[in-house]
Amino acid sequence: MTVEAARRGGEALGDSALRPDGVLKVTGEFAYSSDLWADDMVWGVTLRSPHPRARITGIDVSEALAVPGVHAVLTHEDVPGEKFYGLEHHDQPVLAIDQVRYQGEPVALVAADHPETARRARDRIRVGYEVLEPLTDARRAALDPSYPKVHGDRSNVVRHQPIRVGDMAHARRVAEVVVRGEYEVGMQDQAFLGPESGLAVPAEDGGVDLFVATQWLHVDQEQIAPCLGLPTGRVRLTLAGVGGAFGAREDLSMQIHACLLALRTGRPVKIVYGREESFFGHVHRHPARLRYEHGATRDGRLVYVDAEIVLDGGAYASSTSAVVGNAASLGVGPYEVPNVRLDAYGVYTNNPPCGAMRGFGAVQACFAYESQMDKVAEACGLDPVEVRIRNAVAEGSRLATGQVIDMPAPLAAMLEDARAFPAPPPTGTADVRDLPGGVSNTTHGEGVRRGVGYAVGIKNICYSEGFDDHSTARVRLETVGGEPAALVHTAAAEVGQGLVTLQAQIARTELGVRQVTVAPADTGVGSAGSSSASRQSYMTGGAVRAACEAVRERVIELAEERLGRSLPGASLHDGRVVAADGLAVASLAEVLAGRAVEETREFRHRRTTALDPLTGQGDSHVQFAFCVHRAVVDVDVELGLVKVVELAAVQDVGRILNPLALEGQIHGGSAQGLGLALMEEIQVRDGVVRNPSFTDYLIPTILDMPPMRTRILENADPHAPYGLRGAGEPPTLSSTPAIVAAVRDATGRPLTRIPVRPEHISCG
Amino acid sequence: MRPLEYRRAEDPRRAVTAVAGRPGAMFLGAGTNLVDHLKLGVARPDLLVDVSHLPYDKIEPRPGGGLRIGAAVRNSDLAAHPLVRQHYPVLAQALLSGASPQLRNLATTAGNLLQRTRCPYFQDVTTPCNKREPGTGCSALEGYNREHAVLGASEHCVAVHPSDMAVALTVLDAEVRVLGSGGERTIPITELYRLPGDRPDRDTVLKHGDLITAVDLPGLPMAAHSAYRKVRERASYAFALVSVAAAVQVRDGAITDARVAFGGLAHKPWRAYRAEEALRGVRVSAAPGDTLAEATTAAPIAAGGAASTGENAGGTSTVEDLRAAADAELADARPLAHNAFKIPMARNTFVAVLRGLLREEGATR
């Protein structure tokens, strides 16, 4: 869809309303968190450990403090409140105390009147380290009780979640076809462009105001305040311009540090990480080792899955527990499997901490189970799409957790749709950009083979396993300049996904007004929850709708008072109150008569339950979303280079709220999956990151990402607002295994590790 | 970053004197590599002498053929120059496969020649590195060495040279003009770069204070028939895993002369003399259009795949000769733990480049 078409499309729900920050971003005028400025501010920098595991024998800051222009140098001793924080476990020190557990762990802070001064002073802090052998073997951490512990006496296993269904002994006897595989997923980075940054401003009440790019203001606030020794209300957060998130801003980075320095110096403190530092400033996608065994009948029906998934959580827990929950509960994929024995582990090591990234535990499992499905197909002599259709879940199916899918799940039809896409034409040889190697000029068509692959994924939407997941919205309707205008206020983080646009679309539609303003997100209103788990359209969308409905009821009451009669079934359209018979009975301006109507509502999705710790049974998820990909690739089989010719996706989104924004989410998610399939990996050796730059950590460019074909279905989920289904993550799951399947199809290589390297294809 | 003094050079001689007389001084060109190194602490000069504006920004034809390329000519301008494109396509292709347009618009000829390795340990000042700090050891030997050298490395250093342009210049018999304390001299590019030996801190034979002023290309008719191919893991903006620059001359159905160099395999652009020797006399079959895949596995191109030329099998013997020539050069290759793939990749790239040149040769006659 073009922007022009979108412009014609209007701004109500279902239209391709344009995002207000779009033009600003592409013209370089958008103010990101790294652009924040206060006239009297000082600059904060962080001293980090060069070692992945070491005892700290001493910290001497005296030389650093003596540097002219330095305002403060802080260590763990200067943390006035709680010394530890964390999303799920408070296991991460604000500043390292007696040991460091990963390369890049913050040890000390400096504030100075110029960033270069601060960096020079940082270099004069003397830290004594007794360097220890890093613990980097995740599988031993999971399974070997004699492996040394990363955290004192605490087990290295952050979470072990088993799934047990059926009778495995019987299943093994019955299965006619057995396929096994061991898979490995490298460490992917979210690679957002806007580095961790923010500005902390000390307040007159002894508190602090923090302007920061984050994904969830309130969970930041809840972690920051105790460490500062302040009541929650004295730490106020406002969302600054976010340059991408993808999970990497779920955990704290510089938030507490900037606040500590601001409170110590009495000056606003700005911290901006550089690109290299950013690689150490946020968690990454858990690298994983996965061992799968699938048993099936000769006609390709799954009998059992036996699997072990080990996720390396690195030095601190972050969201590892929830990632394990996803990998376990979604670990057999969107298939009916009567017998399952699956064990998912998330562990501590001295590798870089890992946590949330788009797809969250479902991505790693999807690569393994989809690779297995292709093996089942081959073993049974079936088409890969056919074997998936034969086993696909549908509405009413029971998942391995025992949860019944009580919403549309038209997987078989989606797979048929993917197969029915027309094949892209053969690649011409005129333009090398269309060929593997691109402008590197490596082939002009010789040695190139085409391959096609399919994959499907299942992703949970919203927070799971009994979490009290909610969002809050405040909506105010008043007359501005004679026109009715709505103000929507939430704490929901716009991280690029288009939530500001969507909130305005909802208010416009529900309140029948043209003029809608979305207030900056801050902690002055209740929590919106995280911009994670593809949940904000559902949750904050649901909250804005609920608040709008409450405002609408009040306005109709005011209209009834004014008109002296009841208006059953009335609604608001085009700035008017419209009675059930379709006739406008009053304008909003008349009804409001200079007053404002304001309502705040909390929205909750239906309850979920925990997974049984021994059997993994439970109704743990709110909603399921599905995407199917077909990938077509050309592979230079001499040099091992891959050109993805086309990615085609079929996704059921329940209801399309903004076609243009949705298309962008599907393209972006698919591109991130392409990166994991073919090039993106943080190279870690002995706990040390070897490629912390965008020169050496490769993300796809426009030359690597092919055109996309999409087919979007709207089978409404009766439990969700507007019937919608979260859309941001599912494409990230299935794009990776579809591409790898296509490369296998072209080359016949097993390809059990992602990202696939040239040497896995031809030069191994 | 450490404090340092910056001076804008007034003229070449004074620039040389300023740097030669101070051990901590360095020349500054566009800074596309050096400034990164200042930030990382890899380079720690106390004086930068800016030579980017000195009058070395011309590309001039030389009497008797050939080109003189000024040291300050920007990579973009060099790649786009009509005489370069016409007479030295390998150079234009190599330049365009390097870096990004923004970097090429800034980076200079001399700076490109003198850019330093992308070895992660060289760039990480917290790790031992003999190139950065002689005597501290080589972290890549037992560490992450997927991108490292398979030819000519030593126990002291296994880094590779990152330049694409220098690989092309190596097959063109370029000469580097240098102004030093003792006056002007020229160094053949094949002698400019060193193997690491026990002094990997020295990338080149240049002395402290030597200023590159130009690169001379000889008139080399076979260079009009040359090509550069680069293997990397994304379609643009990445360093080479392996690259090959080559030029060939064919007379009466046989290769009479050839120049080949590898990038990504060694501490310097690797001129493949042994392969060149093996190539001389190779009979060029009527249609060496077969893919290596066909020659080795007889597997057909998948339906819908890009078309092969579909010509007869007469090329097979040529492909085998090409492969033998590559093997002659790569016989001494010694892989590390993670980079054995570079050897077959280099061989396949070599065959692909030569095959492409020979096919063009066939097409033009």
CSV table of N, CA, C and O in Angstrom, one decimal, chain A residues 229-266:
chain,number,residue,atom,x,y,z
A,229,GLY,N,16.2,4.2,47.3
A,229,GLY,CA,15.7,4.4,48.6
A,229,GLY,C,14.6,5.4,48.7
A,229,GLY,O,14.4,6.2,49.7
A,230,LEU,N,13.8,5.5,47.6
A,230,LEU,CA,12.8,6.5,47.5
A,230,LEU,C,11.4,5.8,47.4
A,230,LEU,O,11.3,4.7,46.8
A,231,PRO,N,10.4,6.4,47.9
A,231,PRO,CA,9.0,5.9,47.6
A,231,PRO,C,8.7,6.0,46.1
A,231,PRO,O,9.2,6.9,45.4
A,232,THR,N,8.0,5.0,45.6
A,232,THR,CA,7.7,5.0,44.2
A,232,THR,C,7.3,6.3,43.6
A,232,THR,O,7.7,6.7,42.5
A,233,GLY,N,6.4,7.0,44.3
A,233,GLY,CA,5.8,8.2,43.8
A,233,GLY,C,6.8,9.3,43.5
A,233,GLY,O,6.6,10.3,42.8
A,234,ARG,N,8.0,9.2,44.2
A,234,ARG,CA,9.0,10.3,44.0
A,234,ARG,C,9.9,10.0,42.8
A,234,ARG,O,10.8,10.8,42.5
A,235,VAL,N,9.7,8.9,42.1
A,235,VAL,CA,10.4,8.6,40.9
A,235,VAL,C,9.4,8.6,39.8
A,235,VAL,O,8.6,7.7,39.6
A,236,ARG,N,9.5,9.7,39.0
A,236,ARG,CA,8.5,9.8,37.9
A,236,ARG,C,9.2,9.6,36.6
A,236,ARG,O,10.2,10.2,36.3
A,237,LEU,N,8.5,8.8,35.7
A,237,LEU,CA,9.1,8.6,34.4
A,237,LEU,C,8.3,9.1,33.3
A,237,LEU,O,7.0,9.0,33.4
A,238,THR,N,8.9,9.6,32.3
A,238,THR,CA,8.3,10.0,31.0
A,238,THR,C,9.0,9.4,29.9
A,238,THR,O,10.2,9.3,29.8
A,239,LEU,N,8.2,8.9,29.0
A,239,LEU,CA,8.8,8.2,27.8
A,239,LEU,C,9.5,9.2,26.9
A,239,LEU,O,8.8,10.2,26.5
A,240,ALA,N,10.7,9.0,26.6
A,240,ALA,CA,11.4,9.8,25.6
A,240,ALA,C,11.4,9.0,24.3
A,240,ALA,O,10.9,7.9,24.2
A,241,GLY,N,11.8,9.7,23.2
A,241,GLY,CA,11.7,9.1,21.9
A,241,GLY,C,12.5,7.8,21.8
A,241,GLY,O,13.7,7.7,22.1
A,242,VAL,N,11.8,6.7,21.4
A,242,VAL,CA,12.4,5.4,21.4
A,242,VAL,C,12.8,5.0,20.0
A,242,VAL,O,12.1,5.0,19.1
A,243,GLY,N,14.1,4.6,19.9
A,243,GLY,CA,14.6,4.2,18.6
A,243,GLY,C,14.7,2.7,18.5
A,243,GLY,O,15.7,2.1,18.4
A,244,GLY,N,13.5,2.0,18.6
A,244,GLY,CA,13.5,0.6,18.5
A,244,GLY,C,13.6,-0.1,19.8
A,244,GLY,O,14.2,0.4,20.8
A,245,ALA,N,13.1,-1.3,20.0
A,245,ALA,CA,13.1,-2.0,21.3
A,245,ALA,C,13.3,-3.5,21.1
A,245,ALA,O,14.3,-4.0,21.4
A,246,PHE,N,12.3,-4.1,20.6
A,246,PHE,CA,12.3,-5.6,20.2
A,246,PHE,C,12.6,-6.4,21.5
A,246,PHE,O,13.1,-7.5,21.3
A,247,GLY,N,12.3,-5.9,22.7
A,247,GLY,CA,12.6,-6.7,23.9
A,247,GLY,C,13.8,-6.2,24.6
A,247,GLY,O,14.0,-6.4,25.8
A,248,ALA,N,14.7,-5.5,23.9
A,248,ALA,CA,16.0,-5.1,24.5
A,248,ALA,C,15.8,-4.0,25.5
A,248,ALA,O,16.8,-3.7,26.3
A,249,ARG,N,14.7,-3.3,25.6
A,249,ARG,CA,14.5,-2.3,26.6
A,249,ARG,C,13.5,-2.8,27.7
A,249,ARG,O,13.0,-1.9,28.5
A,250,GLU,N,13.3,-4.1,27.8
A,250,GLU,CA,12.5,-4.5,28.9
A,250,GLU,C,13.3,-4.4,30.2
A,250,GLU,O,12.7,-4.1,31.3
A,251,ASP,N,14.5,-4.8,30.2
A,251,ASP,CA,15.4,-4.7,31.4
A,251,ASP,C,15.9,-3.3,31.5
A,251,ASP,O,16.0,-2.6,30.6
A,252,LEU,N,16.3,-2.9,32.8
A,252,LEU,CA,16.9,-1.6,33.0
A,252,LEU,C,18.3,-1.6,32.4
A,252,LEU,O,19.0,-2.6,32.3
A,253,SER,N,18.7,-0.5,31.9
A,253,SER,CA,20.1,-0.3,31.5
A,253,SER,C,20.7,0.9,32.3
A,253,SER,O,21.3,0.6,33.4
A,254,MET,N,20.5,2.1,31.8
A,254,MET,CA,21.1,3.3,32.5
A,254,MET,C,20.2,4.0,33.5
A,254,MET,O,20.5,5.0,34.1
A,255,GLN,N,19.0,3.4,33.7
A,255,GLN,CA,17.9,4.2,34.4
A,255,GLN,C,18.4,4.5,35.9
A,255,GLN,O,18.4,5.6,36.3
A,256,ILE,N,18.7,3.4,36.6
A,256,ILE,CA,19.1,3.7,38.0
A,256,ILE,C,20.4,4.5,38.1
A,256,ILE,O,20.5,5.4,38.9
A,257,HIS,N,21.3,4.2,37.2
A,257,HIS,CA,22.6,4.9,37.2
A,257,HIS,C,22.4,6.4,37.0
A,257,HIS,O,23.0,7.2,37.7
A,258,ALA,N,21.6,6.8,36.0
A,258,ALA,CA,21.4,8.2,35.8
A,258,ALA,C,20.7,8.9,37.0
A,258,ALA,O,21.1,10.0,37.4
A,259,CYS,N,19.8,8.2,37.6
A,259,CYS,CA,19.1,8.7,38.8
A,259,CYS,C,20.0,8.9,40.0
A,259,CYS,O,20.0,9.9,40.7
A,260,LEU,N,20.9,7.9,40.2
A,260,LEU,CA,21.8,8.0,41.3
A,260,LEU,C,22.7,9.2,41.1
A,260,LEU,O,23.0,9.9,42.1
A,261,LEU,N,23.2,9.4,39.9
A,261,LEU,CA,24.1,10.5,39.6
A,261,LEU,C,23.4,11.8,39.8
A,261,LEU,O,24.0,12.8,40.3
A,262,ALA,N,22.2,11.9,39.3
A,262,ALA,CA,21.4,13.1,39.4
A,262,ALA,C,21.1,13.5,40.9
A,262,ALA,O,21.3,14.6,41.3
A,263,LEU,N,20.8,12.5,41.7
A,263,LEU,CA,20.5,12.7,43.1
A,263,LEU,C,21.8,13.1,43.8
A,263,LEU,O,21.8,14.0,44.7
A,264,ARG,N,22.9,12.5,43.4
A,264,ARG,CA,24.2,12.8,44.1
A,264,ARG,C,24.7,14.2,43.7
A,264,ARG,O,25.2,15.0,44.5
A,265,THR,N,24.6,14.6,42.4
A,265,THR,CA,25.2,15.9,41.9
A,265,THR,C,24.2,17.0,42.0
A,265,THR,O,24.6,18.2,42.0
A,266,GLY,N,22.9,16.7,42.2
A,266,GLY,CA,21.9,17.8,42.1
A,266,GLY,C,21.8,18.4,40.8
A,266,GLY,O,21.2,19.5,40.6
